[in-house]
Coordinates of C-alpha atoms in Angstrom, one line a residue:
M9 CA -24.6 16.6 24.5
D10 CA -20.9 17.4 24.7
V11 CA -18.7 15.9 27.4
S12 CA -16.1 18.6 27.5
D13 CA -15.4 21.9 29.2
G14 CA -15.2 23.5 25.8
T15 CA -11.6 24.7 26.1
G16 CA -9.7 21.7 24.9
A17 CA -9.2 20.3 21.4
A18 CA -10.6 16.9 22.3
A19 CA -14.3 16.3 23.2
L20 CA -16.7 13.3 23.4
R21 CA -20.1 14.0 22.0
Y22 CA -23.2 11.9 22.8
L23 CA -25.4 11.6 19.7
G24 CA -28.4 10.0 21.3
N25 CA -31.7 11.8 21.7
E26 CA -32.6 10.6 25.1
G27 CA -30.9 9.8 28.4
P28 CA -27.5 10.9 29.7
S29 CA -24.2 10.0 28.1
N30 CA -22.6 7.1 30.0
I31 CA -18.9 7.3 29.0
V32 CA -17.9 4.6 31.4
T33 CA -20.3 2.1 29.8
A34 CA -19.2 3.1 26.3
L35 CA -15.5 2.6 27.0
D36 CA -16.1 -0.6 28.9
C37 CA -18.1 -2.0 25.9
R38 CA -15.3 -1.0 23.5
E39 CA -12.7 -2.6 25.7
K40 CA -14.6 -5.9 25.9
Y41 CA -15.7 -6.2 22.3
G42 CA -13.0 -4.3 20.5
K43 CA -13.5 -3.4 16.8
R44 CA -16.8 -5.4 16.5
C45 CA -18.6 -2.7 18.4
C46 CA -16.9 0.3 17.0
R47 CA -19.5 1.1 14.4
S48 CA -22.4 0.6 16.8
L49 CA -20.7 2.9 19.4
A50 CA -20.1 5.5 16.7
R51 CA -23.9 5.8 16.3
I52 CA -24.1 6.9 20.0
Y53 CA -20.7 8.4 20.9
R54 CA -18.4 10.4 18.7
A55 CA -15.0 11.8 19.7
E56 CA -14.1 15.1 18.2
L57 CA -10.7 16.8 17.7
T58 CA -10.5 20.4 16.7
L59 CA -7.3 21.1 14.8
S60 CA -7.3 24.8 15.4
K61 CA -7.0 24.2 19.1
L62 CA -3.9 21.9 18.9
S63 CA -0.3 22.9 19.2
F64 CA 1.6 22.0 16.0
Y65 CA 5.2 21.1 15.9
S66 CA 7.7 19.7 13.4
K67 CA 10.6 17.5 14.3
F68 CA 13.9 18.3 12.7
V69 CA 17.2 16.6 12.9
G70 CA 20.3 18.8 13.0
Y71 CA 24.0 18.0 13.5
D72 CA 25.5 19.2 16.8
Y73 CA 29.1 20.1 15.9
K74 CA 30.1 20.5 19.6
M75 CA 28.7 17.2 20.7
L76 CA 29.6 15.6 17.3
K77 CA 26.2 13.9 16.9
W78 CA 22.8 14.3 15.4
K79 CA 20.0 15.6 17.6
E80 CA 16.3 16.1 17.3
M81 CA 14.7 19.6 17.6
D82 CA 11.2 20.9 17.9
V83 CA 10.0 23.7 15.6
S84 CA 6.7 25.4 16.3
R85 CA 4.3 25.4 13.4
E86 CA 0.8 26.7 12.4
L87 CA -2.0 24.7 11.0
Y88 CA -1.7 26.5 7.7
D89 CA 2.0 25.6 7.3
F90 CA 1.0 22.0 6.3
I91 CA -1.5 22.8 3.5
G92 CA -0.7 26.3 2.2
P93 CA -3.0 27.9 -0.4
N94 CA -3.4 24.8 -2.6
G95 CA -3.2 21.9 -0.2
A96 CA -5.7 19.9 1.8
F97 CA -6.0 17.4 4.6
L98 CA -6.6 14.0 3.0
G99 CA -7.6 11.6 5.8
L100 CA -6.7 9.7 8.9
S101 CA -4.9 6.4 9.5
G102 CA -6.9 3.4 10.4
D103 CA -6.4 3.9 14.2
S104 CA -6.8 7.7 13.8
S105 CA -3.3 8.4 15.2
Y106 CA -2.0 10.0 12.0
L107 CA -3.4 12.9 9.9
I108 CA -2.3 13.1 6.3
A109 CA -1.8 16.6 4.9
V110 CA -0.6 17.6 1.4
R111 CA 0.9 21.0 0.5
V112 CA 1.0 21.7 -3.2
G113 CA 3.5 24.1 -4.8
L114 CA 2.4 27.3 -6.3
L115 CA 2.9 26.0 -9.8
R116 CA 1.2 22.7 -8.9
T117 CA 4.2 20.8 -10.2
E118 CA 5.4 19.4 -6.9
A119 CA 3.9 18.6 -3.5
M120 CA 4.8 17.6 0.0
L121 CA 3.0 14.9 2.0
Y122 CA 3.1 15.4 5.8
F123 CA 2.4 12.6 8.3
I124 CA 1.2 14.3 11.5
E125 CA 0.9 12.4 14.8
L126 CA -2.3 13.4 16.7
S127 CA -2.9 13.6 20.4
P128 CA -5.5 15.4 22.5
E129 CA -3.2 18.4 22.9
S130 CA -0.7 18.5 20.1
A131 CA 0.0 17.5 16.5
V132 CA 3.6 16.5 15.7
Q133 CA 5.0 16.1 12.2
R134 CA 8.0 13.9 11.9
S135 CA 7.9 12.2 8.5
F136 CA 7.3 13.7 5.1
L137 CA 7.3 12.6 1.5
Y138 CA 8.3 14.9 -1.4
L139 CA 6.4 14.4 -4.6
P140 CA 8.2 15.9 -7.6
D141 CA 6.9 16.0 -11.1
L142 CA 3.3 16.4 -9.9
S143 CA 0.5 16.4 -12.5
P144 CA -3.3 16.4 -12.4
H145 CA -3.1 12.7 -13.1
T146 CA -0.7 11.8 -10.2
R147 CA -2.5 9.6 -7.7
V148 CA -1.4 8.5 -4.3
R149 CA -2.9 5.9 -2.0
I150 CA -1.6 5.7 1.5
Y151 CA -1.8 2.4 3.4
F152 CA -1.2 2.0 7.1
H153 CA 0.0 -1.0 9.1
P154 CA -2.7 -1.4 11.8
L155 CA 0.0 -0.9 14.5
N156 CA 1.7 1.9 12.4
R157 CA 4.9 -0.2 12.1
F158 CA 5.2 1.3 8.6
I159 CA 3.2 3.5 6.2
S160 CA 3.3 2.7 2.5
S161 CA 2.4 5.2 -0.2
F162 CA 1.5 3.8 -3.7
I163 CA 2.1 6.4 -6.4
Y164 CA 1.0 6.0 -10.0
D165 CA -0.2 7.9 -13.1
Q166 CA -3.9 7.8 -13.6
S167 CA -3.6 8.8 -17.3
H168 CA -2.1 5.4 -18.1
L169 CA -5.1 3.7 -16.7
L170 CA -7.4 6.0 -18.7
S171 CA -5.5 5.3 -21.9
A172 CA -5.7 1.6 -21.3
Y173 CA -9.4 1.8 -20.7
K174 CA -10.0 4.0 -23.7
N175 CA -7.9 1.9 -26.2
G176 CA -8.8 -1.5 -24.8
L177 CA -5.1 -2.4 -24.9
S178 CA -2.3 -2.9 -22.3
E179 CA -0.3 0.2 -21.3
S180 CA 3.2 0.4 -19.9
S181 CA 3.5 2.4 -16.7
T182 CA 5.7 2.9 -13.6
F183 CA 4.6 2.1 -10.1
K184 CA 6.3 3.5 -7.0
V185 CA 5.9 2.4 -3.4
V186 CA 7.4 4.6 -0.7
T187 CA 7.4 3.0 2.8
I188 CA 8.0 5.1 5.9
F189 CA 9.2 3.5 9.1
P190 CA 8.2 6.1 11.8
D191 CA 10.3 4.6 14.6
L192 CA 13.5 4.5 12.4
M193 CA 12.8 7.9 10.8
L194 CA 13.7 6.6 7.3
R195 CA 11.8 5.7 4.1
L196 CA 12.3 3.0 1.5
S197 CA 11.4 3.6 -2.1
L198 CA 10.7 0.9 -4.7
S199 CA 10.1 1.8 -8.4
S200 CA 9.0 -0.8 -10.9
S201 CA 7.7 -1.0 -14.4
A202 CA 4.2 -2.3 -14.8
T203 CA 1.7 -3.5 -17.4
I204 CA -1.8 -2.1 -17.0
V205 CA -5.0 -3.7 -18.5
C206 CA -8.3 -2.1 -17.5
R207 CA -11.5 -4.2 -17.1
N208 CA -14.9 -2.9 -17.8
L209 CA -17.7 -2.7 -15.3
P210 CA -20.8 -4.8 -16.2
K211 CA -22.7 -3.3 -19.1
G212 CA -19.8 -1.0 -19.9
K213 CA -20.5 1.5 -17.0
G214 CA -16.9 2.6 -16.4
M215 CA -13.6 1.1 -15.3
M216 CA -13.1 -1.4 -12.5
R217 CA -11.0 -0.1 -9.6
K218 CA -8.0 -2.4 -8.8
D219 CA -5.8 -2.6 -5.7
Y220 CA -2.3 -3.0 -7.1
L221 CA -0.7 -2.8 -3.7
R222 CA -1.5 -5.1 -0.8
I223 CA 0.2 -4.6 2.5
H224 CA 0.4 -7.3 5.2
D225 CA 1.9 -7.7 8.7
N226 CA 5.4 -8.4 7.3
G227 CA 5.6 -6.1 4.2
F228 CA 3.7 -5.7 1.0
A229 CA 2.9 -7.3 -2.4
L230 CA 3.0 -5.2 -5.5
N231 CA 1.0 -6.4 -8.6
T232 CA 2.8 -5.2 -11.7
G233 CA 0.5 -7.1 -14.0
V234 CA 3.0 -9.7 -15.1
N235 CA 4.6 -10.5 -11.7
L236 CA 4.0 -10.1 -8.0
L237 CA 6.8 -8.3 -6.2
M238 CA 7.0 -9.5 -2.6
I239 CA 8.8 -7.2 -0.2
L240 CA 9.4 -8.5 3.3
F241 CA 10.5 -6.3 6.3
S242 CA 12.2 -8.0 9.3
K243 CA 14.4 -7.3 12.4
T244 CA 16.4 -10.5 11.8
P245 CA 17.5 -12.3 8.6
P246 CA 14.5 -14.3 7.5
T247 CA 15.9 -17.8 8.0
K248 CA 12.5 -19.4 7.3
I249 CA 12.8 -18.6 3.6
K250 CA 12.9 -21.8 1.5
Y251 CA 13.5 -20.2 -2.0
M252 CA 16.0 -17.9 -3.7
Q253 CA 15.6 -14.3 -2.9
K254 CA 17.6 -11.1 -2.6
M255 CA 18.2 -9.5 0.8
W256 CA 19.7 -6.2 2.0
R257 CA 20.3 -4.6 5.4
V258 CA 19.8 -0.9 6.0
I259 CA 22.7 0.8 7.7
R260 CA 23.5 4.5 8.4
R261 CA 26.4 6.2 6.8
D262 CA 28.4 8.8 8.8
K263 CA 28.5 11.3 6.0
G264 CA 25.6 11.9 3.6
P265 CA 25.1 13.6 0.3
T266 CA 24.6 17.3 0.0
F267 CA 21.1 18.7 -0.2
G268 CA 19.3 17.5 -3.3
G269 CA 21.7 14.6 -3.8
R270 CA 20.4 11.2 -4.9
P271 CA 19.8 8.7 -2.1
H272 CA 21.6 5.4 -2.1
T273 CA 20.0 3.1 -4.7
V274 CA 20.3 -0.5 -5.7
S275 CA 18.9 -2.2 -8.8
A276 CA 17.2 -5.6 -8.9
D277 CA 17.3 -8.2 -11.8
L278 CA 13.9 -7.1 -13.3
G279 CA 14.9 -3.4 -13.4
E280 CA 13.3 -2.3 -10.1
E281 CA 15.1 0.4 -8.2
I282 CA 15.2 0.4 -4.4
S283 CA 16.5 3.4 -2.4
V284 CA 16.6 4.4 1.2
E285 CA 16.9 7.9 2.9
S286 CA 15.8 9.8 5.9
S287 CA 12.1 10.6 6.3
I288 CA 12.5 13.6 8.5
M289 CA 13.6 17.1 7.6
Q290 CA 17.3 18.0 8.3
E291 CA 18.7 21.4 9.2
T292 CA 22.0 21.5 7.4
D293 CA 22.3 21.7 3.6
F294 CA 25.9 20.4 3.6
E295 CA 25.9 17.3 5.7
R296 CA 22.8 15.1 5.8
M297 CA 22.0 11.9 7.7
S298 CA 22.2 9.2 5.1
Y299 CA 21.4 5.5 4.8
Q300 CA 22.6 2.6 2.6
L301 CA 21.4 -0.8 1.4
V302 CA 24.1 -3.4 1.8
G303 CA 23.9 -7.0 0.5
C304 CA 23.7 -9.7 3.1
E305 CA 26.2 -11.9 1.2
D306 CA 28.7 -10.3 3.6
H307 CA 28.1 -12.2 6.8
S308 CA 29.3 -9.3 8.9
Y309 CA 25.9 -7.7 8.3
S310 CA 24.0 -10.7 9.6
D311 CA 24.9 -9.9 13.2
T312 CA 21.7 -8.4 14.7
G313 CA 23.7 -7.3 17.8
Q314 CA 25.3 -4.6 15.7
L315 CA 22.8 -1.8 14.9
F316 CA 24.9 0.1 12.4
G317 CA 23.5 3.5 13.4
L318 CA 19.8 2.5 13.6
L319 CA 17.6 2.1 16.6
R320 CA 16.9 -1.5 15.6
P321 CA 18.0 -3.8 12.7
L322 CA 16.0 -3.6 9.5
Y323 CA 16.3 -6.3 6.7
I324 CA 14.7 -5.9 3.3
S325 CA 13.9 -9.1 1.4
R326 CA 12.6 -9.2 -2.2
H327 CA 11.4 -12.0 -4.4
V328 CA 9.3 -12.3 -7.5
V329 CA 6.2 -14.5 -8.2
C330 CA 5.9 -15.2 -11.9
I331 CA 2.1 -15.4 -12.7
E332 CA 2.5 -17.2 -15.9
S333 CA 4.5 -20.0 -14.2
L334 CA 1.8 -20.4 -11.7
I335 CA -0.8 -20.6 -14.5
D336 CA 1.2 -23.1 -16.5
R337 CA 1.8 -25.3 -13.5
S338 CA -1.9 -25.3 -12.4
V339 CA -3.5 -25.8 -15.8
N340 CA -1.1 -28.6 -16.8
A341 CA -1.9 -30.4 -13.6
F342 CA -5.6 -30.0 -14.1
I343 CA -5.5 -31.3 -17.7
R344 CA -3.5 -34.4 -16.6
R345 CA -6.0 -35.3 -13.9
S346 CA -9.1 -34.5 -15.9
K347 CA -10.8 -37.4 -17.8
S348 CA -12.7 -35.0 -20.0
F349 CA -9.5 -33.6 -21.3
K350 CA -7.8 -36.9 -22.1
G351 CA -5.3 -36.4 -25.0
A352 CA -5.5 -32.6 -24.7
C353 CA -2.5 -30.3 -24.7
Y354 CA -2.1 -27.0 -23.0
K355 CA -0.8 -24.4 -25.4
G356 CA -0.5 -21.4 -23.0
S357 CA -2.3 -18.5 -21.4
R358 CA -3.4 -15.5 -23.6
D359 CA -4.5 -13.1 -20.9
Y360 CA -4.9 -13.1 -17.2
E361 CA -5.9 -11.0 -14.1
T362 CA -4.4 -11.7 -10.7
D363 CA -5.5 -10.5 -7.3
V364 CA -4.2 -11.0 -3.8
N365 CA -7.4 -12.0 -2.1
C366 CA -6.1 -11.9 1.4
V367 CA -2.9 -12.4 3.5
D368 CA -3.1 -14.2 6.8
D369 CA -1.1 -13.7 10.0
Q370 CA 1.4 -16.3 8.9
G371 CA 2.3 -14.5 5.7
V372 CA 0.3 -16.8 3.4
C373 CA -1.2 -14.9 0.4
K374 CA -4.3 -16.3 -1.2
L375 CA -4.1 -15.6 -5.0
I376 CA -7.0 -15.7 -7.3
I377 CA -6.1 -15.8 -11.0
I378 CA -8.7 -15.5 -13.8
C379 CA -7.1 -16.3 -17.2
V380 CA -7.8 -17.2 -20.8
C381 CA -6.1 -20.5 -21.7
E382 CA -5.7 -22.1 -25.1
V383 CA -6.0 -25.9 -25.1
Q384 CA -5.5 -28.2 -28.1
V385 CA -8.1 -31.0 -27.9
P386 CA -8.7 -34.0 -30.1
F387 CA -11.4 -33.5 -32.7
M388 CA -14.1 -36.3 -32.4
D389 CA -12.5 -39.7 -32.9
S390 CA -10.1 -38.6 -35.6
E391 CA -6.4 -37.7 -35.3
N392 CA -7.2 -34.1 -36.1
T393 CA -7.2 -31.5 -33.3
R394 CA -8.6 -28.0 -32.7
N395 CA -7.6 -25.2 -30.4
I396 CA -10.2 -24.0 -27.9
F397 CA -10.1 -21.0 -25.5
Y398 CA -11.3 -21.5 -22.0
L399 CA -12.0 -19.1 -19.2
C400 CA -10.1 -20.5 -16.2
R401 CA -10.1 -19.8 -12.5
I402 CA -7.0 -20.7 -10.3
D403 CA -7.0 -20.5 -6.5
T404 CA -3.5 -20.9 -5.1
S405 CA -1.5 -19.8 -2.1
W406 CA 2.0 -18.4 -1.8
S407 CA 3.8 -18.0 1.5
V408 CA 6.2 -15.1 1.9
Y409 CA 8.5 -17.5 3.8
R410 CA 8.1 -20.9 2.0
G411 CA 7.0 -19.9 -1.5
W412 CA 4.4 -21.8 -3.5
I413 CA 2.1 -24.0 -1.3
P414 CA 1.0 -27.2 -3.0
G415 CA -2.7 -27.7 -3.4
G416 CA -5.3 -25.1 -4.4
A417 CA -7.9 -25.5 -7.2
C418 CA -8.1 -25.0 -10.9
R419 CA -11.3 -25.2 -12.9
F420 CA -12.5 -24.2 -16.4
L421 CA -15.4 -21.9 -16.1
K422 CA -16.6 -21.9 -19.8
E423 CA -15.5 -22.0 -23.4
L424 CA -14.8 -18.6 -25.0
P425 CA -15.2 -17.6 -28.7
H426 CA -12.1 -16.4 -30.3
A427 CA -13.4 -12.8 -30.5
L428 CA -13.9 -12.6 -26.7
A429 CA -10.6 -14.4 -25.9
F430 CA -8.6 -11.6 -27.4
N431 CA -10.7 -8.8 -26.1
P432 CA -9.6 -7.8 -22.6
R433 CA -12.7 -5.8 -22.0
C434 CA -15.2 -8.6 -22.5
W435 CA -14.1 -11.9 -20.9
Y436 CA -13.6 -10.9 -17.2
P437 CA -16.6 -12.5 -15.4
F438 CA -16.8 -10.5 -12.1
A439 CA -18.4 -7.1 -11.3
R440 CA -15.5 -6.4 -8.9
F441 CA -12.1 -7.8 -8.2
P442 CA -12.1 -10.6 -5.6
V443 CA -10.2 -8.8 -2.8
E444 CA -11.1 -9.3 0.9
Q445 CA -11.5 -5.9 2.5
N446 CA -10.0 -5.4 5.9
E447 CA -7.9 -3.0 8.0
Y448 CA -4.9 -3.7 5.7
T449 CA -6.7 -2.6 2.5
Y450 CA -7.9 0.7 4.1
N451 CA -6.1 3.6 2.4
V452 CA -6.2 7.3 2.1
A453 CA -6.2 8.8 -1.5
N454 CA -5.1 12.2 -2.7
R455 CA -8.4 12.9 -4.4
G456 CA -9.2 15.3 -1.5
M457 CA -6.7 17.8 -2.9
F458 CA -8.9 18.2 -5.9
Y459 CA -12.1 19.2 -4.0
E460 CA -13.5 22.5 -5.1
K461 CA -14.8 23.1 -1.6
P462 CA -12.5 22.2 1.3
Q463 CA -13.8 19.5 3.6
Q464 CA -14.8 20.6 7.1
R465 CA -14.5 17.2 8.8
L466 CA -12.6 14.0 8.4
T467 CA -14.1 10.8 9.9
S468 CA -12.0 7.9 11.1
F469 CA -12.0 4.4 9.6
H470 CA -14.4 3.0 12.3
G471 CA -16.5 6.2 12.5
C472 CA -15.6 6.9 16.1
L473 CA -13.7 10.1 15.6
D474 CA -14.3 13.3 13.7
V475 CA -11.4 15.7 13.1
I476 CA -12.8 19.2 12.7
L477 CA -10.9 21.1 10.0
D478 CA -12.8 24.3 10.0
S479 CA -11.7 26.6 12.8
D480 CA -15.0 28.4 12.7
E481 CA -17.1 25.3 13.4

């Protein structure tokens, strides 16, 4: 049963076999119980949105030379403009307010990601992300803040993971995270080197899937294998910070680079590159709206009353969590307290795997580290010693504001033979990485662009909305 006059793009469908569709009851139930009842409601009621019936627009920014200011303009579009002959619609944001489309170039060496805001009557594209140097191994995972404060795209090369899995060795790679701020109409790019080690599924049935990027309410954490890069977004300078970190403020420059020019970029001490630029298309090729990252050592940029060309202040803070330092601290403390390891000496970690299990509303990250540790222990009652490898689990917490939080737990799981200790494929004890799945871990991947047969529908995260892609349906 359809609750619609059949002319609009939006409709509410009743999926039950008996009885009338009671929309009032359904909406009242959802209002009372929120997300807990979304999946049960999806079994009875399903909202549908037909793309071919929507009015499509793109938002451009052009410079008005008479008024001497930038202004926003609407340009009418067609559904086909956002995918072309080689593209696809990839998915929906967690709250179904954004549709992600990708348009691939004719030579399949470049692509454009479009972020389209949906409503019952129109689809408006403001932000975009250009993907140069596209290859069949380019992978993109798009993460959404639940309130769409920002959208982070994690870009990596799948061939490096496949090579690490095939060879059983670590591989060097480059991770890139591009974060779009829809209300500010700008995007921030972070590029960092990474070390990849792939773990086997139980019984050697393939490669375990890992979430290298973890977004939270205040920013994101990027796992580069050796370190965790913590990036914090804020409207004011984060005065709660209790440890050393680097902080920048985003400001707008009056005169930008010509078309194709490199955006303003800063380098961090570990080689990461951070750049900022406009996230919307601009009309003129000669003068472009441009942004800059300025260090907050200059106290004039700490005044939140000055907007410096933005709608609101935006501060970017960055700090690094060294995994090996956390392991050394935890294992040394465990050995000192343990009676069974009296006289033992910690010699270092040989391999480790780190996961951000969850991030709470206060910005506290729960970290789970599984590592191979070498410990020198006394041999019987003699003065001789021997080195033993242990599989160790460390549970610790790190606050994006206060740094390391004392406490946590460290325990040795079992002794490892030398052959297993140096084989990254064999010692990892879990069938999947210990990551708590929630609305922050939900992401849209670009695997949809490789489908041989185009999808006809996209279903929302909670299953309450279907977006109909086939105009003939």
